[in-house]
Coordinates of C-alpha atoms in Angstrom, one line a residue:
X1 CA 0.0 0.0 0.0
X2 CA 2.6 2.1 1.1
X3 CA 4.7 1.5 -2.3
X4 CA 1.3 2.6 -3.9
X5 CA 0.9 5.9 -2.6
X6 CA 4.6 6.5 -3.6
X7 CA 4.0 6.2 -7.0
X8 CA 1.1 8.1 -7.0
X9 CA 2.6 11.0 -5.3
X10 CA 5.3 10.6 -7.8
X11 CA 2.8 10.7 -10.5
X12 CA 1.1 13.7 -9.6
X13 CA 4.6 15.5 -9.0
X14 CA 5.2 15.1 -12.5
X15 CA 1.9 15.9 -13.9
X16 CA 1.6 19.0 -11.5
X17 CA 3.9 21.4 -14.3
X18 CA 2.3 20.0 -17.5
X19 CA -1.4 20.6 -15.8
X20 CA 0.2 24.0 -14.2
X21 CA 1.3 24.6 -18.0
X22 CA -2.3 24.2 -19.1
X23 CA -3.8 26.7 -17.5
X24 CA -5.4 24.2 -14.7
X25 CA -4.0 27.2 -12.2
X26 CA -5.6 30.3 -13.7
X27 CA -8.2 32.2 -12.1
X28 CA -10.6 31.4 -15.7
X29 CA -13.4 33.6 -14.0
X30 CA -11.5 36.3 -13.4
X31 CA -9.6 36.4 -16.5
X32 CA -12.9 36.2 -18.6
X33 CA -14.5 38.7 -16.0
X34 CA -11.7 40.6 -17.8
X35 CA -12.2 40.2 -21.0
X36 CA -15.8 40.6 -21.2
X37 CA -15.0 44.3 -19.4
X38 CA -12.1 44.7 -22.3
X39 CA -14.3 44.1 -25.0
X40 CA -17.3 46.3 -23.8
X41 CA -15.0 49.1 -23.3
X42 CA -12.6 48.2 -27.0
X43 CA -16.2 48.3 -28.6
X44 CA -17.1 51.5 -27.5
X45 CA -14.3 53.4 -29.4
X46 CA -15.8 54.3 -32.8
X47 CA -13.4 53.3 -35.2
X48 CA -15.4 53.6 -38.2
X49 CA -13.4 53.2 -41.4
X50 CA -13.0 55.9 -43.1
X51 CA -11.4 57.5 -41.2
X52 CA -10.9 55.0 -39.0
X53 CA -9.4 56.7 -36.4
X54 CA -7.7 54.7 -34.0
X55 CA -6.1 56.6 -30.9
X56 CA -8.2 56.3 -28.1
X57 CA -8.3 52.1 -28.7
X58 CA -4.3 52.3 -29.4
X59 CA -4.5 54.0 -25.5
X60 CA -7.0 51.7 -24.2
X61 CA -4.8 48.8 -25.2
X62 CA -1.4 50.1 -23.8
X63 CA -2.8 51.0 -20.5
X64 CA -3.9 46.9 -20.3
X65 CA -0.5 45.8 -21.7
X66 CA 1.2 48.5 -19.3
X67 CA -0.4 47.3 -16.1
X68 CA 1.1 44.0 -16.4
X69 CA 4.3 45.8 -17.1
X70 CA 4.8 44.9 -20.9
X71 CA 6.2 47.4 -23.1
X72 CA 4.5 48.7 -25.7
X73 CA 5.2 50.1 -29.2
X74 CA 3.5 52.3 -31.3
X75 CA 4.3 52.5 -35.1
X76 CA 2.3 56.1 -36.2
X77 CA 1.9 55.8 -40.0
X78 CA -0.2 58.9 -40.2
X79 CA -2.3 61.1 -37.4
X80 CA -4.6 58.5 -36.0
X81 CA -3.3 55.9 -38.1
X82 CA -1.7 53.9 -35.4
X83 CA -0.3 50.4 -35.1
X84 CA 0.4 49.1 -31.6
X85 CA 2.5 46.1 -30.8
X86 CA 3.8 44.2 -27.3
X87 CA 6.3 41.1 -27.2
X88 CA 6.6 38.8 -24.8
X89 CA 10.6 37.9 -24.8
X90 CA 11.7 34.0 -25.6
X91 CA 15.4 32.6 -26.2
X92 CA 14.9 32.8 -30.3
X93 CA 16.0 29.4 -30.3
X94 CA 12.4 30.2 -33.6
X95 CA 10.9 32.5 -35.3
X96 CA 8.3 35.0 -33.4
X97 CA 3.8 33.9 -33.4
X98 CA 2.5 37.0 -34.4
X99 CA -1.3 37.3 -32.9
X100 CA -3.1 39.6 -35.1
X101 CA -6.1 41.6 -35.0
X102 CA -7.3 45.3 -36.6
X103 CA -8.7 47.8 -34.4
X104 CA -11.3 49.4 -37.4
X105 CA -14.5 48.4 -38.4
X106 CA -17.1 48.5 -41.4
X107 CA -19.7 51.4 -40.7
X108 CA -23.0 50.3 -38.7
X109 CA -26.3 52.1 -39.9
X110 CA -27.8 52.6 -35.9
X111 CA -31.0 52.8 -37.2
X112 CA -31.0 49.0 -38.9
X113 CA -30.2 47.6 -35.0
X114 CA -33.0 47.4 -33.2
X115 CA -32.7 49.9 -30.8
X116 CA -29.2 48.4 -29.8
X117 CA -26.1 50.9 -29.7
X118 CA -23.5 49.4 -32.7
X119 CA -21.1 51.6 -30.3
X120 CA -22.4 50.6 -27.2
X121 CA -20.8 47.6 -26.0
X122 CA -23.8 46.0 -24.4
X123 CA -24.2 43.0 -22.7
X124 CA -27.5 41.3 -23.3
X125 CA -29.2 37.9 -23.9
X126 CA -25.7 36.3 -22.8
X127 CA -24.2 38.3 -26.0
X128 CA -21.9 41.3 -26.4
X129 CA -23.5 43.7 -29.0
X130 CA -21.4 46.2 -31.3
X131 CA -19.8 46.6 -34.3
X132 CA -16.4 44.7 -34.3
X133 CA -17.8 42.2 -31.7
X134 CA -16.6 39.4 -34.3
X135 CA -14.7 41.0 -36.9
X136 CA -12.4 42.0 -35.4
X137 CA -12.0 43.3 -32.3
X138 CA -13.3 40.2 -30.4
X139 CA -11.3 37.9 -31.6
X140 CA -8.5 40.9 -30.5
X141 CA -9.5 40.4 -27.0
X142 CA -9.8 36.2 -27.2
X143 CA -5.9 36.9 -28.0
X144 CA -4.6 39.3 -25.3
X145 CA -5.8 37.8 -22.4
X146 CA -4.2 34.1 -23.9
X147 CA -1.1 36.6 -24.0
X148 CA -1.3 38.2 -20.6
X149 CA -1.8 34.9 -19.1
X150 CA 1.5 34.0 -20.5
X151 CA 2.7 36.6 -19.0
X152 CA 1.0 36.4 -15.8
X153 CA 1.8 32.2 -15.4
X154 CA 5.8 33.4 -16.3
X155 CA 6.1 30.8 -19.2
X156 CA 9.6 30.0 -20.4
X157 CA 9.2 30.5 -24.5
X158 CA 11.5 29.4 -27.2
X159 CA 10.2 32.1 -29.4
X160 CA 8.9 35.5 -28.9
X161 CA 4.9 36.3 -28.8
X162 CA 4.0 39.2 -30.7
X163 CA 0.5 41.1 -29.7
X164 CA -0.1 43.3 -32.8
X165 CA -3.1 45.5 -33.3
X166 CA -2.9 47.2 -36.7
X167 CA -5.3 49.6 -38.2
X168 CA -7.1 50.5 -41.5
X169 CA -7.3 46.3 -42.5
X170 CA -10.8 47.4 -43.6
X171 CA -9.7 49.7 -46.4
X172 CA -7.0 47.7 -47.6
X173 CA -4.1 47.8 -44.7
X174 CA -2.1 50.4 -46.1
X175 CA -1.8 52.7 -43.2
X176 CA -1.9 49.0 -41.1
X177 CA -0.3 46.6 -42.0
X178 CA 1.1 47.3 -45.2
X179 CA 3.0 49.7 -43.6
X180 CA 4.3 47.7 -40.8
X181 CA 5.8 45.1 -43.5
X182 CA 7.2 48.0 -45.7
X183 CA 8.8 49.9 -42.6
X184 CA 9.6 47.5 -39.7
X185 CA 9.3 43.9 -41.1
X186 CA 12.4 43.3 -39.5
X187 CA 11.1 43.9 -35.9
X188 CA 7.9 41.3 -36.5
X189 CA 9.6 38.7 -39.2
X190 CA 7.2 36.1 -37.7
X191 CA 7.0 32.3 -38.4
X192 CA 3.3 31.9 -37.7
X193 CA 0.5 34.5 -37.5
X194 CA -2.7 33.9 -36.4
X195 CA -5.2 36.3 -37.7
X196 CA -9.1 36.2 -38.5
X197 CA -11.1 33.6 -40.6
X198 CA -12.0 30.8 -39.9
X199 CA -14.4 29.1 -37.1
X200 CA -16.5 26.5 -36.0
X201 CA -19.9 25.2 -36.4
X202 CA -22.7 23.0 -36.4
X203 CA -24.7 24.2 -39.1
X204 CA -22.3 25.7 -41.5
X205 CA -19.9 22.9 -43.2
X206 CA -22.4 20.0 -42.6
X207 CA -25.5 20.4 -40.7
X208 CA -25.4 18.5 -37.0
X209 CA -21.8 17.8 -37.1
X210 CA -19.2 20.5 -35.2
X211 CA -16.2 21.6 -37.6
X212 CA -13.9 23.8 -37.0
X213 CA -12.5 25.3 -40.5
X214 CA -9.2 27.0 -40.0
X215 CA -8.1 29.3 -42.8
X216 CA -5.1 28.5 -44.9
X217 CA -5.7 30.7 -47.8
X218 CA -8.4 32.7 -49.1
X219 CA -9.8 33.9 -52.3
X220 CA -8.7 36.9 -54.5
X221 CA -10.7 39.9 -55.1
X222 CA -10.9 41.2 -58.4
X223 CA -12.5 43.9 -59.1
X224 CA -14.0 45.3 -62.7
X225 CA -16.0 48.5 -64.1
X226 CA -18.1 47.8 -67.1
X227 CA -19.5 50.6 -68.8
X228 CA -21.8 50.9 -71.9
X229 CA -22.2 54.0 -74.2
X230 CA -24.9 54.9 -76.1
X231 CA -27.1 58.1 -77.3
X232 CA -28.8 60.4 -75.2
X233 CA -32.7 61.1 -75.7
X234 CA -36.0 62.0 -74.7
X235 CA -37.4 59.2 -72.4
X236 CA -41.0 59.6 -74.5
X237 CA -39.0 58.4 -77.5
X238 CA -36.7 54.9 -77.5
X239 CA -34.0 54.0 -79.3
X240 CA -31.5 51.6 -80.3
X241 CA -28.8 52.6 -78.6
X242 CA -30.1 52.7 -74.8
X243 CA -26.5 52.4 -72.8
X244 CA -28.8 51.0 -70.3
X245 CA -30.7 48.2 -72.5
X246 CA -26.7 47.4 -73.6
X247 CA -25.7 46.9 -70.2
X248 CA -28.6 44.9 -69.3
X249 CA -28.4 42.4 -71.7
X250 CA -24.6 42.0 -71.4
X251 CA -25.2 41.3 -67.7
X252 CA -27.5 39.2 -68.6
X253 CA -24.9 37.2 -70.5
X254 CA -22.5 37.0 -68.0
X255 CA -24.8 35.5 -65.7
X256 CA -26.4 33.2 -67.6
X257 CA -23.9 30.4 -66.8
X258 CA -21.7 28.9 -63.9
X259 CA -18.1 30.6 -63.9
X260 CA -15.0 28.6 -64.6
X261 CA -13.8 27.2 -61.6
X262 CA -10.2 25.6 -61.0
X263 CA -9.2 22.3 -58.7
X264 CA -8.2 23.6 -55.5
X265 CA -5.7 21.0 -53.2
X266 CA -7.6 23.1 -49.9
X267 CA -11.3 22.2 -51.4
X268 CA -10.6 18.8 -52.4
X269 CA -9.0 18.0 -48.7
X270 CA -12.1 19.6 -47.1
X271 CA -14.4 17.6 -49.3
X272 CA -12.5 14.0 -48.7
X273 CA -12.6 14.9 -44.9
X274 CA -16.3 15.8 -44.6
X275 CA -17.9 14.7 -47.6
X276 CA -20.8 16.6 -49.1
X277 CA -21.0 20.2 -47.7
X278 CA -24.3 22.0 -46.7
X279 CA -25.5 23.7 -49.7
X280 CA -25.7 27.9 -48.1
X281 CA -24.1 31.0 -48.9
X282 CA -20.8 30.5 -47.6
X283 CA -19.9 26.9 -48.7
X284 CA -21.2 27.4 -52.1
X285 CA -18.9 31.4 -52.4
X286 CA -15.8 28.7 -51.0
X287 CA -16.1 26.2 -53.5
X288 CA -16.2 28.4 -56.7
X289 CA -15.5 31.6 -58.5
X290 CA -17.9 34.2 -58.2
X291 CA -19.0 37.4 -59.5
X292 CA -21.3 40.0 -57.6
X293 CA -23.1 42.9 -59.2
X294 CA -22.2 45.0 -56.5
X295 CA -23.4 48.7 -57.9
X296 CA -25.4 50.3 -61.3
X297 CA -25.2 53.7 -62.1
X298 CA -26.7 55.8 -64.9
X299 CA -29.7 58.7 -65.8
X300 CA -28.8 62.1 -65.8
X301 CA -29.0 64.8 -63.0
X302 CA -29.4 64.4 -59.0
X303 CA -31.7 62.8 -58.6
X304 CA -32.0 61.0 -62.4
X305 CA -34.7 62.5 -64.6
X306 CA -37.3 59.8 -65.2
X307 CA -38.0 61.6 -68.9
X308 CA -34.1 61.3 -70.1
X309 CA -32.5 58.5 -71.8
X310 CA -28.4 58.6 -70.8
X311 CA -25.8 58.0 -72.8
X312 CA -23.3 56.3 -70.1
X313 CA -24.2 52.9 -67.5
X314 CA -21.8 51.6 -65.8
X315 CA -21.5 48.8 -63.2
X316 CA -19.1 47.2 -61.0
X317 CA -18.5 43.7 -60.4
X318 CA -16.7 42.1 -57.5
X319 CA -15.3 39.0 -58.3
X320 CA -13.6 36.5 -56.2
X321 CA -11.3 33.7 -57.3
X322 CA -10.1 30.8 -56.0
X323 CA -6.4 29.9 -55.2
X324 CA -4.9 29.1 -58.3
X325 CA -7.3 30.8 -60.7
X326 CA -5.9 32.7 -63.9
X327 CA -7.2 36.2 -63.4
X328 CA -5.7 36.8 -67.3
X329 CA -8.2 33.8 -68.2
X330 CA -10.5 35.0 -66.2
X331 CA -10.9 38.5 -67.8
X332 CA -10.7 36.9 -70.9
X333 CA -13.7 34.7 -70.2
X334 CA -15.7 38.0 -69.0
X335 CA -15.4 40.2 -71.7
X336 CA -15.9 37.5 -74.0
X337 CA -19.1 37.2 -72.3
X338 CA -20.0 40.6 -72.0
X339 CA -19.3 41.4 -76.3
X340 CA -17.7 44.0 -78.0
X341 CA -20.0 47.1 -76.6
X342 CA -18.9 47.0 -73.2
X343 CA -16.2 48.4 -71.7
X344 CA -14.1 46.7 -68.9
X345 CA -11.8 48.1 -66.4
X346 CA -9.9 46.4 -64.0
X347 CA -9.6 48.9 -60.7
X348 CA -8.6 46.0 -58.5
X349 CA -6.0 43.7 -59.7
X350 CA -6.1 40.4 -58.5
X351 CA -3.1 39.4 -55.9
X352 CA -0.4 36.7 -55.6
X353 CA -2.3 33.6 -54.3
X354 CA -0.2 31.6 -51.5
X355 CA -1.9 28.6 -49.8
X356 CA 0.0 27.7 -46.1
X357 CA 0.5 24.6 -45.9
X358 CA -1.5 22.5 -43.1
X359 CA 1.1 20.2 -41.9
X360 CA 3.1 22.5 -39.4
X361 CA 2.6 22.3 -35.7
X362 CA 1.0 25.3 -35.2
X363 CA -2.0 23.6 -37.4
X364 CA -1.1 20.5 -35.3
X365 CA -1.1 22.7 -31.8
X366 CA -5.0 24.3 -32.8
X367 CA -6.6 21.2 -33.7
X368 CA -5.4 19.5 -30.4
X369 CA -6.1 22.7 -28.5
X370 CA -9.7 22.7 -30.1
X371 CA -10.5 19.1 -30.1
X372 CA -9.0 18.9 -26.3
X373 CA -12.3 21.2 -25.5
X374 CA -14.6 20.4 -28.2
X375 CA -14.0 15.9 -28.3
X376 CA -16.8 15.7 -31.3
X377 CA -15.1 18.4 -33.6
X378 CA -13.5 17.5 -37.2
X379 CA -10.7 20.6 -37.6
X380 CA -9.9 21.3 -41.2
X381 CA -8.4 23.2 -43.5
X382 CA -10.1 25.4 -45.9
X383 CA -10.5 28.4 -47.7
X384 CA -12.5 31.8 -47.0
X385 CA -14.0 34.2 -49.3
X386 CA -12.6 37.1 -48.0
X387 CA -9.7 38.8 -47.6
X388 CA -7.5 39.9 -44.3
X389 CA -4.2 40.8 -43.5
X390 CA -2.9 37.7 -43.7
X391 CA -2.7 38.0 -48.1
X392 CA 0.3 40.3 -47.2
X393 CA 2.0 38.1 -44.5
X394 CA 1.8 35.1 -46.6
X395 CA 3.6 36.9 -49.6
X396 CA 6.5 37.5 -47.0
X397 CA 6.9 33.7 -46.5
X398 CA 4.7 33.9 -42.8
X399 CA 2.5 30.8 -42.1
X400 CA -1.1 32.1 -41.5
X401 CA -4.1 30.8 -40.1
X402 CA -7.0 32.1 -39.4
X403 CA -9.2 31.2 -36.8
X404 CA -11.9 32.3 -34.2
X405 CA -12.3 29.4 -31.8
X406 CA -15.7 29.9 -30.9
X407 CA -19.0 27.7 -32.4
X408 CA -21.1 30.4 -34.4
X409 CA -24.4 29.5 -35.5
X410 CA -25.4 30.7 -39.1
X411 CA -27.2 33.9 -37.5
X412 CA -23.9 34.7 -35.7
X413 CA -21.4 34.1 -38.7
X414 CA -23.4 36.2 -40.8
X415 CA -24.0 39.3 -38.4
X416 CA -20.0 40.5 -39.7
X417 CA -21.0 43.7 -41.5
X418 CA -24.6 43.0 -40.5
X419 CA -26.9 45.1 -38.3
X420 CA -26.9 42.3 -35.4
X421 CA -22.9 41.7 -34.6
X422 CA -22.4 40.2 -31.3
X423 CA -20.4 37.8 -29.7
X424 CA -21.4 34.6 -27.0
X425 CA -19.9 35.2 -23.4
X426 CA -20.2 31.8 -22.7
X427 CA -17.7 30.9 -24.8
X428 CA -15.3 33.3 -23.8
X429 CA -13.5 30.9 -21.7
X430 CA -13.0 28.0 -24.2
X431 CA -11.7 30.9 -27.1
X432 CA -8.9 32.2 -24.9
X433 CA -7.4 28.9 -23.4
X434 CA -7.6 27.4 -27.4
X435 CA -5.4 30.3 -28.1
X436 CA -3.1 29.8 -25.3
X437 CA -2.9 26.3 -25.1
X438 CA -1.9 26.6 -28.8
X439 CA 0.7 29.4 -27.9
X440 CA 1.7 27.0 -24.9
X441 CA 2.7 24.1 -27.4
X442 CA 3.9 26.0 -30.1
X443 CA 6.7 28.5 -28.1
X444 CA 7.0 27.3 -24.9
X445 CA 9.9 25.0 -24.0

């Protein structure tokens, strides 16, 4: 008996670090008491972009980093235009993890939110309300207190831990992040980043079944104007040469059948894994090329006059393609569509394409991390329709995944950009020890 208890007290002595490690000795309540205060407060700053001005967040953030006694630094691109980062020291026996997140949002129309304040911060129905609750400034907060619990437990790393808060990702990142990588790549040259895109869900990927997609590349905009020319006239009296008949028929053409598409290594492992995805908005814009009519204009004066017949109608398109996709081709396949008559401009080129790769041990480090708190979830790969900051980060050789680890219903997911953005408390917990569990395997030693 007495060689029993010996072993098990020896047992227990060796488990005691790795279960210290995990996080089995953090106050959770208070640290998510925390953050739920953080995020109320981070959602209150309107950072509307344009102008997407982002001082009194870039404050708000120091003082928390501060109090724990990390230094901060602030990279000014332009007034308001701030960038804010905070490193957690390791031997550099790697490269840095670079947590990501931007600090401005799309606008909110106040009106459209049913009586809630998109600026308010508000804590209702178990949800926190606001624009930037998801995208991206609660995913921001998910990350810094997995950081400041590093800091707090004292964990030995083997590579530095970057907290970086960038601005202006919404309009393009060139006061954010672009200018970081231009100006100071040198300070950040990061192995992995961990940014915004992908998630989990029950209803999303296959309908009853939790999967958590983590995003390994995403698709390219590309962005047209199509214009159509034709002769001005008397509304009472048609003609041949309508810009606006022009237009619609070539739009019609361009419509009429499915895009082409290309084979996409991401897709296909996402497919083999799951099997048939749940036909919806966002499995069927990750699976193909597509084109959205995203804006007509035409008549003449402010407001039109019904009784006039233009002579210019224009349009713009917004397509996205997938990894891999000839945007040459593509082109070619759109104005071949659209005929002679119609003019096409390209005002948004379509980037470099650079899929990570999904065998590394960060990838490795998440899907343990997630399945350790969520035993029924299938993590994959997989590909997002829209674009972050991690395009530019990839182009520099960074591995980049993008994640959220909560479990959004379809309502949630959708709410980015919507007039109902908000986040679940309850899962507050489970989102910031994913993220430093993850950071726990991946840089500590």
């Amino acid at each position: 008996m007495t060689s029993l208890i010996l072993r098990t007290l020896c047992l227990l002595f060796l488990l005691a670090p790795a279960t210290a490690a995990m996080g089995e000795d953090v106050d959770w309540k208070r640290t998510v008491g925390e953050a739920v205060d953080s995020l109320q407060q981070y959602l209150r700053f309107n950072t509307t972009n344009p102008p997407g001005d982002v001082t009194e967040p870039t404050d708000f953030l120091q003082k928390l980093l501060e109090k724990e006694r990390i230094t901060v630094t602030r990279y000014e691109a332009a007034p308001g235009k701030i960038n804010l980062s905070a490193r957690l020291k390791g031997t550099g026996k790697a490269k840095p993890i670079l947590l990501l997140h931007h600090m401005d949002v799309v606008p909110a129309d106040a009106s459209r939110w049913n009586g809630m304040n998109p600026f308010g911060g508000e804590l209702k129905d178990g949800y926190i309300w606001g624009r930037g609750a998801i995208d991206m400034k609660g995913t921001g907060v998910l990350q810094l207190y997995a950081f400041l619990t590093l800091a707090r437990q004292k964990i030995p790393l083997d590579r530095d831990v970057i907290f970086l808060a960038v601005n202006d990702e919404e309009i393009g990142g060139t006061m954010g992040t672009r200018f970081l990588l231009d100006n100071h790549y040198e300070e950040l040259d990061p192995e992995f980043v961990l940014d915004e895109g992908g998630f989990g869900s029950r209803e999303i990927f296959v309908n009853g079944k939790l999967v958590f997609g983590i995003s390994v590349a995403e698709k390219r905009a590309f962005w047209l104007r199509v214009s159509a020319r034709g002769i001005a006239g008397h509304g009472s009296q048609p003609n041949d040469h309508n810009p606006n008949d022009k237009l619609m028929r070539a739009l019609t053409r361009l419509f009429n059948a499915p895009f082409p598409t290309v084979s996409n290594p991401v897709l296909d492992a996402l497919v083999t894994k799951l099997g048939k995805l749940e036909p919806n908005q966002f499995t069927n814009a990750i699976r193909q090329t597509t084109v959205s009519l995203t804006s007509l204009q035409s008549g003449v004066g402010h407001p039109a006059k019904t009784n006039v017949i233009p002579s210019l109608a224009t349009a713009t398109l917004d397509a996205r393609l997938l990894p891999g996709m000839d945007a040459e081709d593509f082109l070619a396949e759109v104005k071949s569509r659209l005929g002679d008559e119609i003019k096409v401009e390209v005002i948004h080129p379509a980037s470099q394409s650079v899929v990570t790769p999904h065998d590394t041990g960060m990838f490795r480090a998440l899907s343990n991390a997630i399945t350790r708190h969520h035993p029924d979830a299938t993590v994959v790969p997989m590909i997002i329709p829209y674009g972050t900051d991690s395009r530019m980060f990839r182009l520099r050789g960074a591995k980049c995944y993008g994640i959220l680890p909560l479990v959004l219903t379809t309502e949630l997911a959708t709410s980015i950009h919507g007039d109902a953005e908000r986040i679940p408390v309850d899962q507050f917990e489970t989102g910031i020890r994913i993220y430093y569990e993850t950071l726990l395997e991946v840089a500590a030693h």
